[in-house]
Amino acid sequence: MAHADSDIPNFRYSSALAQDIELRWQHYWDSHGSFEAPNPAGPLGDRAAVAGRERMFVLDMFPYPSGAGLHVGHPLGFIGTDVFSRYKRMAGYNVCYTMGFDAFGLPAEQYAVQTGQHPAITTAANIANMRRQLARLGLSHDKRRSIETTDPQYYRWTQWIFLQIFNSWYDTSANNGVGSARPIAELISAFEDGSRATPDGRAWSSLSKGEQRSVVDDHRLAYVSEAPVNWCPGLGTVVANEEVTADGRSERGNFPVFKRNMRQWMMRITAYADRLIDDLELLDWTDAIKTMQRNWIGRSEGARVRFASAAGDIEVFTTRPDTLFGATFMVLAPEHPFVALLTTADQADAVAEYQSVAKAKKDIDRQDATREKTGVFTGSFATNPVNGQQIPVWIADYVLMGYGTGAIMAVPCGDHRDFEFARQFGLSIPAIQQPPASWFAERNIAESLDTSTWPEAFVGDAVYVQSANADGLELNGLSSVTEGKRLANEWLQARDRGHGTVNFRLRDWLFSRQRYWGEPFPIVYDELGPIGLPDSSLPVLLPETESFSPRTFDANDEFSNPESPLDRLDWWTDIDIDLGEGTRSYHRDTNVMPNWAGSCWYELRYLDPTNTDVLVDKEVEQYWMGPQGDGHPGGVDLYVGGVEHAVLHLLYSRFWHKVLFDLGHVSSKEPFHRLFNQGMILAAAFKDERDVYVDAASVQEAGGQFTFEGKPVTREWGKMGKSLKNAVSPDEMYEAYGADTLRLYEMSTGPMDASRPWETRDVVGMHRFLQRIWRNLVDEETGELRLGAAADIDTVRLLHRTINDVRADMDDLHFNTAIAKMIELNNALTKLGACPHDLAESLVLMIAPLCPHIAEELWSKLGHTDSLTNTPFPVADPALLVSENTELPVQVNGKFRSRIVVPTDATDDQVRAAALADDKVIAALAGATPKKIIVVPGRTVNIVA
RNA sequence: GCCCGAGUGGCGGAAUGGCAGACGCGGAGGACUCAAAAUCCUUUGUUGGCAACAACGUGUGGGUUCGAGUCCCACCUCGGGCACCA
């Protein structure tokens, strides 16, 4: 940091000085454990240090350690949570704030396969690099609490939670009908003592051992089943519904995904569907995310109705049982098992052909709503239960096997799809509701119940017509759909033709992957099925092997079969162990858990990372995450992360947390009480004439035109990253300005929840601000403090207004406006020429959460010997927030014409008089008599003439 | 198609229904310098005017109000989510 050869003062706040200060203070914080937060009990316990302090659990969505390293877009949220954590510490809170790494999963494994390096090695190297880059930002993490999901001491508990889920069932009658997970042992006892009937009604003791096992396994919250799953040959594994994009490809790698029946592990998340929707009410999340979760879970109320047919009852799900009188045909999904039974000989060829065409289509093609309706008649009929009518049964690919029952009753007059289908194939469309006159008027047609004149189906509340039978169901004249549904459901239920029910879009969670880099299942098999290993055998270590590459296939080879890498390891898969029947051989489960497993519960482990007895001590969990008063669900006080996890991580982790809550392991109903979605940092990306991205850093701008190596390029805005060649490394910013400037810049460019473009040339503004603060307090030539005498009253008032505003902004995560106000204060100090000591201290404490290194350095220059980490944040004196006189703008007829200065405590009449006496007001009135004068105290005066 | 957001200077953005454009970048002018960089000072919504000042101005069109960027209605554009879900 020698400036001997230049004329820059030796103690100017330059990038070199900033780096010197930053590294020194980072070392100080590390060596003093400045950010270690005490627990109320356990290994990190310090009861005395906890006493009398409110808790604050601040959490970032932990990062995935990729090989590419960080760019300046990554730490936006981390800086925000750090500023907030530091502010809350100074406001007296006990703050739990740390960071771990989500390190199992496909990206690390794909990278390992590409490089030939074992994923354990590349993952460790990536984590080390990421820790280094993050450390340089000066984040105030409690480093004792950091975890890595790949650490056996961590995934031991991931496996333990899996076993808890495996060893539980969902008792829908528990907790006043809300339902609750309960230990599977309680289910077995209930079967044994007869208090719960077996599925087929036989006595439990008369079931064979295999039958008993199978009955119990069918109830588990984690279970193996043969079901349609998403098979991704390009990845060599199955993936969850949530990991398949809208166009039928894998979110990772963008490979085609095929629906195939396979035996896989599932998690019974659907048991929690209602609670996952209902408890959203308890959360401080944005409506956008809540809506996304509600849509994903997709709750719809309706009824199951059975239509008699030659193949037996065809069960359908409908949200409109009140429209049964309008059901004039049925449609089965082409894959429906009844199709074979219902198809008549003369329709056999047409049906077979349609089925094979449908099968060849990907889901994405079948789900294109704009496509013309296609379908084939099976040749058979079914009986409409409300009127005995024989209605034709068709198959069509707009009915999906995966939703509801894979069969629908078609009500063409009241459903757009059924209407189109009926028109297409000339099926009858009787009206069962009288649409209002406005409906006809909007469509420019005459009012008529002759649907051949209708351009489309009518959907909504309207009077029912032609909706009655001789058997007591009478809807005619009713106009309430709610009431119609209720009557229809009652009628169906009474005659055992159906019942009201709730259907969900949410499917059970496909939990197994045929890959290497994940948590092994703590499961072995005997000839009857899966057996959970005892807790004492945890962790089940991921076996060491150089043969970690998954067997992948041609991405389009739909009929290939997954092969787990672990399956190749005979020495590992075959195990001799005593599970209560004496030592014998078992075969291990060779799947691994999905990426999401480790992130489903990591916030709990942060609380008690070294506990070897339980995943988290109950008292510790209660302290950091327990409910805060009536109706509060408990959970992390502030969770910050990107919106991209709206339905994956955030749904899965809520589910796991609720299971742990039901089983009594945690006191919080929900893991994340307040969720905040930070925006993304966008950056300009440039394409040349071949549409290829060019290195954004080398693009020149002149007069609004962009060129790369002399050739014109076009600009677009996108997410910062390698693929757009527009990444800016934080290392460059540390070098040019230091970490405090980078932190301040990122916080100043906009509100936390907004995405904003990165502009390297703008960063200097925040560097100049820090230079000016420094220069106001420190002599640039000598490095000594240069402070002045007491400030005038206006400056003191400005200080207290600033303190007041900054506190409010910090509490609301409005860091950009907090910064603006501190810049204003500092600019006022610059004009003052010299800063008094007490004012300097207040300013330094206020900037400390945002730019902690320079603040610590100035704090120590101000004569303090220890860190300001826990020094109280300045408090405004209410008496100094008001001044004697107030300037008020005066409007005449709504236009601002003048300003008057009045005593702050002036009465409305005094303000009125002052306004009317003002020269400009008199001129604006031009002799007119005021009709009305509105005084808004402290704000404005409006004279209406 | 349905459901959410958001449209403010050249740019990022600020504004409990009460002086639109805080703060920063950029631009213009100046100081320092042999010069440049860095730094500092002044200025900067648009139009007209030497100026005081005036008119206009928050996507478009209406409305509510003493007063609207802010509230209501309709529309346009952009971003996001869901989508033949029965």
mmCIF file of C-alpha atoms in Angstrom, chain A residues 244-425:
data_model
loop_
_atom_site.group_PDB
_atom_site.id
_atom_site.type_symbol
_atom_site.label_atom_id
_atom_site.label_comp_id
_atom_site.label_asym_id
_atom_site.label_seq_id
_atom_site.Cartn_x
_atom_site.Cartn_y
_atom_site.Cartn_z
ATOM 1 C CA VAL A 244 -39.382 -32.251 -14.987
ATOM 2 C CA THR A 245 -39.871 -29.083 -16.993
ATOM 3 C CA ALA A 246 -43.124 -28.113 -18.659
ATOM 4 C CA ASP A 247 -41.866 -29.444 -21.988
ATOM 5 C CA GLY A 248 -41.168 -32.903 -20.639
ATOM 6 C CA ARG A 249 -37.423 -32.681 -20.124
ATOM 7 C CA SER A 250 -35.156 -32.989 -17.101
ATOM 8 C CA GLU A 251 -34.440 -29.767 -15.278
ATOM 9 C CA ARG A 252 -30.823 -30.948 -14.996
ATOM 10 C CA GLY A 253 -29.208 -31.606 -18.347
ATOM 11 C CA ASN A 254 -32.364 -30.982 -20.397
ATOM 12 C CA PHE A 255 -32.764 -34.641 -21.450
ATOM 13 C CA PRO A 256 -36.076 -36.195 -22.533
ATOM 14 C CA VAL A 257 -38.093 -37.777 -19.738
ATOM 15 C CA PHE A 258 -40.425 -40.752 -20.225
ATOM 16 C CA LYS A 259 -43.304 -42.017 -18.091
ATOM 17 C CA ARG A 260 -42.592 -45.617 -17.205
ATOM 18 C CA ASN A 261 -43.862 -48.000 -14.588
ATOM 19 C CA MET A 262 -40.968 -48.810 -12.261
ATOM 20 C CA ARG A 263 -40.436 -49.980 -8.711
ATOM 21 C CA GLN A 264 -39.187 -46.972 -6.771
ATOM 22 C CA TRP A 265 -39.160 -45.339 -3.369
ATOM 23 C CA MET A 266 -41.937 -42.852 -2.810
ATOM 24 C CA MET A 267 -42.643 -40.372 -0.009
ATOM 25 C CA ARG A 268 -46.282 -39.991 0.958
ATOM 26 C CA ILE A 269 -46.294 -36.177 0.704
ATOM 27 C CA THR A 270 -49.912 -36.355 -0.514
ATOM 28 C CA ALA A 271 -50.961 -37.287 3.038
ATOM 29 C CA TYR A 272 -49.916 -33.758 3.990
ATOM 30 C CA ALA A 273 -51.518 -32.010 1.007
ATOM 31 C CA ASP A 274 -54.228 -30.314 3.051
ATOM 32 C CA ARG A 275 -51.888 -29.177 5.800
ATOM 33 C CA LEU A 276 -49.324 -27.953 3.284
ATOM 34 C CA ILE A 277 -52.028 -25.735 1.798
ATOM 35 C CA ASP A 278 -53.782 -24.698 4.990
ATOM 36 C CA ASP A 279 -50.656 -23.818 6.944
ATOM 37 C CA LEU A 280 -49.524 -21.386 4.249
ATOM 38 C CA GLU A 281 -51.916 -19.033 6.059
ATOM 39 C CA LEU A 282 -49.588 -19.016 9.047
ATOM 40 C CA LEU A 283 -46.550 -17.947 7.060
ATOM 41 C CA ASP A 284 -45.057 -14.573 6.280
ATOM 42 C CA TRP A 285 -44.329 -15.342 2.646
ATOM 43 C CA THR A 286 -45.223 -13.407 -0.475
ATOM 44 C CA ASP A 287 -48.549 -14.216 -2.071
ATOM 45 C CA ALA A 288 -46.719 -15.118 -5.251
ATOM 46 C CA ILE A 289 -44.928 -18.046 -3.606
ATOM 47 C CA LYS A 290 -47.985 -19.132 -1.659
ATOM 48 C CA THR A 291 -49.983 -19.160 -4.884
ATOM 49 C CA MET A 292 -47.336 -21.229 -6.619
ATOM 50 C CA GLN A 293 -47.443 -23.796 -3.823
ATOM 51 C CA ARG A 294 -51.241 -23.875 -3.837
ATOM 52 C CA ASN A 295 -51.261 -24.364 -7.599
ATOM 53 C CA TRP A 296 -48.694 -27.113 -7.402
ATOM 54 C CA ILE A 297 -50.628 -28.980 -4.726
ATOM 55 C CA GLY A 298 -53.734 -28.319 -6.805
ATOM 56 C CA ARG A 299 -56.546 -29.029 -4.387
ATOM 57 C CA SER A 300 -59.942 -29.404 -6.046
ATOM 58 C CA GLU A 301 -63.167 -30.337 -4.341
ATOM 59 C CA GLY A 302 -65.624 -32.510 -6.150
ATOM 60 C CA ALA A 303 -67.003 -36.015 -6.193
ATOM 61 C CA ARG A 304 -66.237 -39.514 -7.297
ATOM 62 C CA VAL A 305 -69.090 -40.938 -9.314
ATOM 63 C CA ARG A 306 -69.517 -44.536 -10.527
ATOM 64 C CA PHE A 307 -71.042 -45.299 -13.916
ATOM 65 C CA ALA A 308 -72.060 -48.933 -14.458
ATOM 66 C CA SER A 309 -70.612 -50.607 -17.558
ATOM 67 C CA ALA A 310 -70.039 -54.063 -18.956
ATOM 68 C CA ALA A 311 -66.535 -53.973 -17.500
ATOM 69 C CA GLY A 312 -67.793 -52.970 -14.060
ATOM 70 C CA ASP A 313 -68.197 -49.537 -12.516
ATOM 71 C CA ILE A 314 -66.220 -46.783 -14.226
ATOM 72 C CA GLU A 315 -65.248 -44.314 -11.545
ATOM 73 C CA VAL A 316 -64.705 -40.685 -12.503
ATOM 74 C CA PHE A 317 -63.635 -37.614 -10.599
ATOM 75 C CA THR A 318 -65.591 -34.441 -11.282
ATOM 76 C CA THR A 319 -65.609 -30.998 -9.734
ATOM 77 C CA ARG A 320 -69.202 -30.548 -10.965
ATOM 78 C CA PRO A 321 -71.383 -33.445 -9.773
ATOM 79 C CA ASP A 322 -74.285 -30.995 -10.139
ATOM 80 C CA THR A 323 -73.963 -31.285 -13.933
ATOM 81 C CA LEU A 324 -74.519 -35.039 -14.087
ATOM 82 C CA PHE A 325 -77.751 -34.530 -16.054
ATOM 83 C CA GLY A 326 -75.677 -33.034 -18.852
ATOM 84 C CA ALA A 327 -73.245 -35.981 -19.005
ATOM 85 C CA THR A 328 -73.855 -37.465 -22.433
ATOM 86 C CA PHE A 329 -70.686 -39.486 -22.926
ATOM 87 C CA MET A 330 -67.618 -40.661 -21.073
ATOM 88 C CA VAL A 331 -63.972 -40.465 -21.985
ATOM 89 C CA LEU A 332 -61.232 -42.769 -20.744
ATOM 90 C CA ALA A 333 -57.526 -42.137 -20.994
ATOM 91 C CA PRO A 334 -56.108 -44.413 -23.735
ATOM 92 C CA GLU A 335 -54.085 -46.239 -21.040
ATOM 93 C CA HIS A 336 -57.135 -46.905 -18.845
ATOM 94 C CA PRO A 337 -57.311 -50.610 -17.871
ATOM 95 C CA PHE A 338 -61.001 -50.808 -18.825
ATOM 96 C CA VAL A 339 -60.325 -49.952 -22.456
ATOM 97 C CA ALA A 340 -59.456 -53.547 -23.296
ATOM 98 C CA LEU A 341 -62.610 -54.786 -21.574
ATOM 99 C CA LEU A 342 -64.952 -52.287 -23.203
ATOM 100 C CA THR A 343 -63.709 -52.283 -26.758
ATOM 101 C CA THR A 344 -66.048 -54.109 -29.085
ATOM 102 C CA ALA A 345 -64.822 -56.271 -31.947
ATOM 103 C CA ASP A 346 -65.708 -53.817 -34.710
ATOM 104 C CA GLN A 347 -63.923 -50.970 -32.865
ATOM 105 C CA ALA A 348 -60.869 -53.024 -31.903
ATOM 106 C CA ASP A 349 -58.642 -51.931 -34.773
ATOM 107 C CA ALA A 350 -59.444 -48.238 -34.419
ATOM 108 C CA VAL A 351 -58.903 -48.352 -30.637
ATOM 109 C CA ALA A 352 -55.618 -50.230 -30.934
ATOM 110 C CA GLU A 353 -54.323 -47.779 -33.446
ATOM 111 C CA TYR A 354 -55.342 -44.783 -31.368
ATOM 112 C CA GLN A 355 -53.669 -46.285 -28.317
ATOM 113 C CA SER A 356 -50.399 -46.837 -30.110
ATOM 114 C CA VAL A 357 -50.392 -43.319 -31.537
ATOM 115 C CA ALA A 358 -51.127 -41.892 -28.081
ATOM 116 C CA LYS A 359 -48.357 -43.946 -26.557
ATOM 117 C CA ALA A 360 -45.837 -42.640 -29.029
ATOM 118 C CA LYS A 361 -46.678 -39.071 -28.095
ATOM 119 C CA LYS A 362 -44.852 -37.354 -25.337
ATOM 120 C CA ASP A 363 -46.889 -35.849 -22.512
ATOM 121 C CA ILE A 364 -46.018 -32.415 -23.793
ATOM 122 C CA ASP A 365 -47.718 -33.051 -27.135
ATOM 123 C CA ARG A 366 -50.776 -34.497 -25.469
ATOM 124 C CA GLN A 367 -51.118 -31.461 -23.255
ATOM 125 C CA ASP A 368 -51.220 -28.859 -25.971
ATOM 126 C CA ALA A 369 -54.678 -27.418 -25.346
ATOM 127 C CA THR A 370 -54.855 -25.738 -28.717
ATOM 128 C CA ARG A 371 -54.742 -29.029 -30.571
ATOM 129 C CA GLU A 372 -57.871 -30.331 -32.242
ATOM 130 C CA LYS A 373 -59.642 -32.969 -30.197
ATOM 131 C CA THR A 374 -59.085 -36.550 -31.240
ATOM 132 C CA GLY A 375 -60.620 -39.754 -29.937
ATOM 133 C CA VAL A 376 -62.190 -43.114 -30.731
ATOM 134 C CA PHE A 377 -65.453 -44.758 -29.661
ATOM 135 C CA THR A 378 -64.941 -48.052 -27.790
ATOM 136 C CA GLY A 379 -68.239 -49.422 -28.981
ATOM 137 C CA SER A 380 -69.573 -49.754 -25.405
ATOM 138 C CA PHE A 381 -71.940 -47.743 -23.242
ATOM 139 C CA ALA A 382 -72.183 -46.886 -19.575
ATOM 140 C CA THR A 383 -75.154 -45.920 -17.424
ATOM 141 C CA ASN A 384 -75.558 -42.365 -16.209
ATOM 142 C CA PRO A 385 -76.584 -42.905 -12.568
ATOM 143 C CA VAL A 386 -78.949 -39.924 -12.369
ATOM 144 C CA ASN A 387 -81.129 -40.720 -15.359
ATOM 145 C CA GLY A 388 -80.263 -44.262 -16.446
ATOM 146 C CA GLN A 389 -79.270 -43.021 -19.882
ATOM 147 C CA GLN A 390 -76.909 -45.253 -21.865
ATOM 148 C CA ILE A 391 -74.011 -43.015 -22.835
ATOM 149 C CA PRO A 392 -71.153 -43.917 -25.187
ATOM 150 C CA VAL A 393 -67.663 -44.510 -23.802
ATOM 151 C CA TRP A 394 -64.842 -43.008 -25.834
ATOM 152 C CA ILE A 395 -61.106 -42.851 -25.402
ATOM 153 C CA ALA A 396 -59.173 -39.644 -26.000
ATOM 154 C CA ASP A 397 -55.742 -38.381 -25.135
ATOM 155 C CA TYR A 398 -56.981 -35.180 -23.544
ATOM 156 C CA VAL A 399 -57.862 -37.335 -20.558
ATOM 157 C CA LEU A 400 -54.735 -38.094 -18.564
ATOM 158 C CA MET A 401 -54.215 -41.359 -16.711
ATOM 159 C CA GLY A 402 -52.188 -39.548 -14.075
ATOM 160 C CA TYR A 403 -54.930 -37.253 -12.790
ATOM 161 C CA GLY A 404 -58.099 -38.214 -10.960
ATOM 162 C CA THR A 405 -59.174 -41.702 -12.021
ATOM 163 C CA GLY A 406 -58.051 -41.464 -15.636
ATOM 164 C CA ALA A 407 -61.684 -41.302 -16.718
ATOM 165 C CA ILE A 408 -64.164 -38.447 -16.996
ATOM 166 C CA MET A 409 -67.847 -37.910 -17.434
ATOM 167 C CA ALA A 410 -68.246 -35.430 -20.269
ATOM 168 C CA VAL A 411 -70.660 -32.549 -19.839
ATOM 169 C CA PRO A 412 -70.333 -30.769 -23.157
ATOM 170 C CA CYS A 413 -72.645 -27.862 -22.352
ATOM 171 C CA GLY A 414 -70.595 -26.907 -19.308
ATOM 172 C CA ASP A 415 -66.987 -27.712 -20.141
ATOM 173 C CA HIS A 416 -64.942 -26.242 -22.970
ATOM 174 C CA ARG A 417 -62.997 -29.416 -23.714
ATOM 175 C CA ASP A 418 -66.056 -31.654 -23.674
ATOM 176 C CA PHE A 419 -67.907 -29.109 -25.831
ATOM 177 C CA GLU A 420 -65.178 -29.156 -28.447
ATOM 178 C CA PHE A 421 -65.034 -32.937 -28.351
ATOM 179 C CA ALA A 422 -68.805 -33.274 -28.759
ATOM 180 C CA ARG A 423 -68.778 -30.859 -31.710
ATOM 181 C CA GLN A 424 -65.907 -32.734 -33.271
ATOM 182 C CA PHE A 425 -67.712 -36.070 -33.134
#
